[in-house]
Coordinates of C-alpha atoms in Angstrom, one line a residue:
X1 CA 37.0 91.4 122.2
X2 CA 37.6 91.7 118.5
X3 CA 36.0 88.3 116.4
X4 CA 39.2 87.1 115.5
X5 CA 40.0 87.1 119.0
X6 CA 36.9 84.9 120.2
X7 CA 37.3 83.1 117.0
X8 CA 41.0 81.5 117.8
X9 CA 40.0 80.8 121.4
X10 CA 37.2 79.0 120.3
X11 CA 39.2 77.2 117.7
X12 CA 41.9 76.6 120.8
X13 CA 38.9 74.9 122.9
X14 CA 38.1 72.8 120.3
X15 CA 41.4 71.8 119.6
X16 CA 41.9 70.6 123.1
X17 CA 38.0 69.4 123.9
X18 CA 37.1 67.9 120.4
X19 CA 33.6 69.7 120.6
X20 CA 32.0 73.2 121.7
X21 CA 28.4 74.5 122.0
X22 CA 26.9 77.1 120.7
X23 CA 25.1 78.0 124.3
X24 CA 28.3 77.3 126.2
X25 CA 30.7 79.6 124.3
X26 CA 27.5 82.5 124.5
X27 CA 27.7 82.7 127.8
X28 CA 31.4 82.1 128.0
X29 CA 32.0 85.6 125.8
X30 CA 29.3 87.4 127.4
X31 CA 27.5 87.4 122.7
X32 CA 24.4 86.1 121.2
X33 CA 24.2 82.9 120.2
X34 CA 23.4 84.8 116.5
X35 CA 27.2 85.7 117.1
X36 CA 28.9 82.3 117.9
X37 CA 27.0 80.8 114.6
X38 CA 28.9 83.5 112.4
X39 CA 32.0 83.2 114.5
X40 CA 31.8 79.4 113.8
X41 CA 30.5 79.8 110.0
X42 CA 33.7 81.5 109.4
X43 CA 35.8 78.9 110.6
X44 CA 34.1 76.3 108.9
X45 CA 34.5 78.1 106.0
X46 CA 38.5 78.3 106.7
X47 CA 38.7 74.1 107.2
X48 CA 39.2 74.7 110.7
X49 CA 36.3 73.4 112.8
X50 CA 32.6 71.2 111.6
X51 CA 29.4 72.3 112.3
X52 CA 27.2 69.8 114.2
X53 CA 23.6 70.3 115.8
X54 CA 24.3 72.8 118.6
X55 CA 27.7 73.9 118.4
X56 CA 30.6 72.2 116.4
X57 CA 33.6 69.6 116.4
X58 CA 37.4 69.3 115.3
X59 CA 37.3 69.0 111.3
X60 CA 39.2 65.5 111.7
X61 CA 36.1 64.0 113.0
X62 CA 35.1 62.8 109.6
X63 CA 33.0 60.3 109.2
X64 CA 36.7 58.2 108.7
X65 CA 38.1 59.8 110.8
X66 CA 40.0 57.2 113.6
X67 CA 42.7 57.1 115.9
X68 CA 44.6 54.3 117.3
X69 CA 43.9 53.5 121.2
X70 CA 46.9 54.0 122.1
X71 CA 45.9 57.8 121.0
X72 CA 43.2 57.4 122.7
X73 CA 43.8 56.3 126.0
X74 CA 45.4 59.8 127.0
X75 CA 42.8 61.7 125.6
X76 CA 40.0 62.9 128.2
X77 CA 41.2 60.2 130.6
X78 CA 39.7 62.1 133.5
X79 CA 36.3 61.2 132.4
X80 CA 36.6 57.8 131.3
X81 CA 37.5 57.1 134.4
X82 CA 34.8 58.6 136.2
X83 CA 32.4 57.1 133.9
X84 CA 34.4 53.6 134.7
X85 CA 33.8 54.1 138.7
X86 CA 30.1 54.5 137.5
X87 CA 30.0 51.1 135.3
X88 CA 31.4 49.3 138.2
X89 CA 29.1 50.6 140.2
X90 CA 26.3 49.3 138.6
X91 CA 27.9 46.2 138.2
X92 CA 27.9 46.2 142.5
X93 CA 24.3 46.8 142.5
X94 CA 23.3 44.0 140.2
X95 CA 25.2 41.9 138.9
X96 CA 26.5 38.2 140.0
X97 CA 26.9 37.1 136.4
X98 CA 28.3 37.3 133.0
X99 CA 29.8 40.7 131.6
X100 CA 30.7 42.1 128.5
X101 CA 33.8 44.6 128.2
X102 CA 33.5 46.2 124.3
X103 CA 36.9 47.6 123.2
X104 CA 37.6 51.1 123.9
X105 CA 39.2 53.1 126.4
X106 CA 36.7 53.5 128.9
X107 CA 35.8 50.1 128.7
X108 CA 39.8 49.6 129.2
X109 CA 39.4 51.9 132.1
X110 CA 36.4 49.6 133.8
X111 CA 38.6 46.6 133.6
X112 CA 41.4 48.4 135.0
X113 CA 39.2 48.8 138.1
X114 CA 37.8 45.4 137.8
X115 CA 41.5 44.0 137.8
X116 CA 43.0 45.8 140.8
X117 CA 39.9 47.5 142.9
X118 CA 36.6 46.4 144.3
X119 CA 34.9 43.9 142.3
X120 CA 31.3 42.4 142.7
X121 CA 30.7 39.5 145.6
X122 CA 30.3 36.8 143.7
X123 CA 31.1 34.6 140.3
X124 CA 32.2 37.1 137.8
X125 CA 32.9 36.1 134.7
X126 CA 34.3 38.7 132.0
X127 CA 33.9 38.3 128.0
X128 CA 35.5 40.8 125.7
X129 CA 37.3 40.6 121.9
X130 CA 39.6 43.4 123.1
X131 CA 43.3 41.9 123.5
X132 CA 43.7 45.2 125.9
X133 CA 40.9 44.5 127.4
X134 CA 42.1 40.7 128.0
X135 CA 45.5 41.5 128.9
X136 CA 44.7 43.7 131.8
X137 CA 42.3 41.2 133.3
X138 CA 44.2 38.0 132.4
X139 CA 45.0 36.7 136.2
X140 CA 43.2 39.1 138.0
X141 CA 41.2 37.4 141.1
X142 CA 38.5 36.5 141.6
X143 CA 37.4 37.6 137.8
X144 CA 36.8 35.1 135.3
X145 CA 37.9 36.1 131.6
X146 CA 36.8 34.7 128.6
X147 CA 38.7 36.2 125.3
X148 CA 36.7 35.9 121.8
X149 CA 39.2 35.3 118.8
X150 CA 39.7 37.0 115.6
X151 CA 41.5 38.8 113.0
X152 CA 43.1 41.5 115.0
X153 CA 42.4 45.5 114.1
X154 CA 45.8 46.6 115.5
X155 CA 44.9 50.3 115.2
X156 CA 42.5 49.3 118.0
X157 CA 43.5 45.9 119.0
X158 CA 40.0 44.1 118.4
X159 CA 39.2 41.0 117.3
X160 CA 36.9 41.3 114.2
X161 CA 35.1 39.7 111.7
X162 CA 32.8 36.1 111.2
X163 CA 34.5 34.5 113.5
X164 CA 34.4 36.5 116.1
X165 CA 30.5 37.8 114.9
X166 CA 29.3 34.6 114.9
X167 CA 31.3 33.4 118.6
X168 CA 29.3 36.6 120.1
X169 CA 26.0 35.6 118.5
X170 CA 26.6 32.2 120.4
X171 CA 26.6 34.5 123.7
X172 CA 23.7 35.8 126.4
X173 CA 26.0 37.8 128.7
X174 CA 23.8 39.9 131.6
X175 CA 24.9 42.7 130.4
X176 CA 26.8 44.5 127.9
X177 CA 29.4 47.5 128.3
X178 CA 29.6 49.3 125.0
X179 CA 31.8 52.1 123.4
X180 CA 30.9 54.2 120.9
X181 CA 32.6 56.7 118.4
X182 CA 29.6 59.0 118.1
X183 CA 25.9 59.2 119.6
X184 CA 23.2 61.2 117.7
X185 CA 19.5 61.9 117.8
X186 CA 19.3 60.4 114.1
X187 CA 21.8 58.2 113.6
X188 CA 22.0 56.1 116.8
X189 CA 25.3 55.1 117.7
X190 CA 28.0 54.4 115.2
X191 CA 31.3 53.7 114.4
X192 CA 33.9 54.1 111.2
X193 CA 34.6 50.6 110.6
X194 CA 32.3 47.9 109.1
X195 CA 33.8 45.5 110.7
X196 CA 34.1 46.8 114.0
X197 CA 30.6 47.8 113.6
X198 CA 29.0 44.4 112.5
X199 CA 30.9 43.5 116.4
X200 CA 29.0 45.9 117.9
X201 CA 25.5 45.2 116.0
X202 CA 26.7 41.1 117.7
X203 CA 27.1 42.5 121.0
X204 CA 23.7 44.7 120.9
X205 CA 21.7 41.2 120.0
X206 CA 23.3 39.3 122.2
X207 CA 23.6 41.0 125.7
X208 CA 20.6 41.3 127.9
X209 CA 21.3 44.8 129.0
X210 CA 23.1 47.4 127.6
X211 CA 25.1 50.0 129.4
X212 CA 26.6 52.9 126.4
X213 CA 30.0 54.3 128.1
X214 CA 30.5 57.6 126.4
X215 CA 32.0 60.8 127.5
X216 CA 30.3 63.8 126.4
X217 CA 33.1 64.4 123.2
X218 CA 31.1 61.4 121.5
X219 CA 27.4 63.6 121.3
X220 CA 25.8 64.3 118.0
X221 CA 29.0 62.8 116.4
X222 CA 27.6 60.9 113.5
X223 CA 30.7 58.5 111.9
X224 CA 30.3 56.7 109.1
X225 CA 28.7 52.8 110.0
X226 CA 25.5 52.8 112.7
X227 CA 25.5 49.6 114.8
X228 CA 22.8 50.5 117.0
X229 CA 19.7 52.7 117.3
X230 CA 18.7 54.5 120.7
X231 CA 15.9 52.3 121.4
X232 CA 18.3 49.6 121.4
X233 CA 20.1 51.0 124.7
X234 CA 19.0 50.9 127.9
X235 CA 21.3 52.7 130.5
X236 CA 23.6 55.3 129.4
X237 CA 27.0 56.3 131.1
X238 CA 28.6 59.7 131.0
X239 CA 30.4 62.7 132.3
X240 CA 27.9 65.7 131.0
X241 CA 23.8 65.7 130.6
X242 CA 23.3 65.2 127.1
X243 CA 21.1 68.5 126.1
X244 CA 18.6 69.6 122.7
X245 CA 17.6 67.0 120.3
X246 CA 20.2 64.0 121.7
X247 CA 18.2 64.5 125.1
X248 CA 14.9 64.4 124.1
X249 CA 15.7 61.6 121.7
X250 CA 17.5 59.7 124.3
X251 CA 14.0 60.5 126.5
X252 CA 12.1 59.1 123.7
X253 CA 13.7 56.2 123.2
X254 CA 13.5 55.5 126.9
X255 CA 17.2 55.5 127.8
X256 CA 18.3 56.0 131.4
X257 CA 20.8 58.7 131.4
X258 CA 23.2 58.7 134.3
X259 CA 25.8 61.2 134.9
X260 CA 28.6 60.7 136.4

């Protein structure tokens, strides 16, 4: 296979899976690893892909860069809801208590399957600042729902700012569900809105536990406002083992990685 060849496949697979490794797409085209860094190089240097720490990502994940969640919600829907079976799992195991649904997606997905499958025995009580997140659990039985006000972000229909900050800081749910834009070794998690991320940094201090929900498209992505470090998270949720410096700073920090 001729380099341009490789080169637009691998710009196809990160066009339709946001990210690609370096030791992935080695073994995928039978080359040295020497070879996919030149093959990527060269469509860096075209505009067409980033370079990240062990492979690289679609150039429209800027630090900036966000979608709405309507956009969202289609993309990689397979694993969020995997990783959603997973969260309400835990939830079955050990929780008769207070819960906290972040806004995103895969936290949408969990509260789908809150709202219409098998739920914890038990009081639960739900408390989220996402009006998706609300909607789909407003009525559902035998889940209570508290929603937390705001001005509302409608590119990703989220309460934000002091009121809602300071309503969370007033909070001690058991535990936390939280989403996150990217997840790297040096940055911690993050996020490309302030406000959004001053939220998140309420719902870290808050929650007694915190459970990450993050599909594998979110690793070494590094947007432009942290919210949390590593150390801060204790369980995290996804579809892939995290692998080179993210795993051994997850392993560092002491976060339990479970894949789904």
């Amino acid at each position: 296979m001729y380099a341009t060849e490789r080169q637009q496949q691998i710009e196809q697979l990160i066009a339709t899976d946001g990210r690609v490794a370096v030791l992935d797409l080695a073994d995928r085209f039978g080359v040295t690893t020497e070879t996919v860094r030149r093959d990527l190089a060269a469509l860096e240097r075209v505009g067409l892909v980033r370079r990240v720490h062990g492979g690289a990502v679609h150039r429209a994940r800027a630090s900036t860069a966000e979608v709405s969640v309507a956009e969202r919600s289609g993309q990689r829907s397979g694993a969020k809801q995997v990783i959603a079976r997973a969260a309400v799992e835990l939830l079955g195991a050990e929780l008769d208590g207070a819960v906290y649904l972040d806004a995103g997606t895969t936290t949408g997905a969990i509260a789908q399957l809150l709202a219409t499958g098998p739920h914890p025995a038990g009081d639960l009580e739900v408390v989220t600042h996402s009006m998706s997140v609300a909607h789909i659990l407003a009525g559902a039985p035998a889940v209570g729902l508290t929603a937390i006000g705001g001005r509302v972000r409608g590119l990703t229909a989220a309460a934000v700012g002091a009121q809602t900050v300071e309503a969370i800081s007033r909070l001690r749910p058991d535990i936390a569900f939280l989403g996150t834009n990217g997840l790297s070794a040096a940055f911690g998690l993050s996020t490309p809105d302030p406000d959004e991320a001053a939220v998140k940094r309420a719902i870290v201090a808050s929650a007694r536990r915190i459970v990450v929900v993050a599909d594998g498209d979110k690793f070494d992505a590094e947007l432009l406002v942290s919210f949390a470090s590593l150390s801060e998270v204790d369980v995290l949720l996804t579809d892939i083992a995290p692998a080179g410096t993210l795993s051994g700073a997850l392993r560092d920090a002491d976060v339990e990685v479970q894949v789904a």
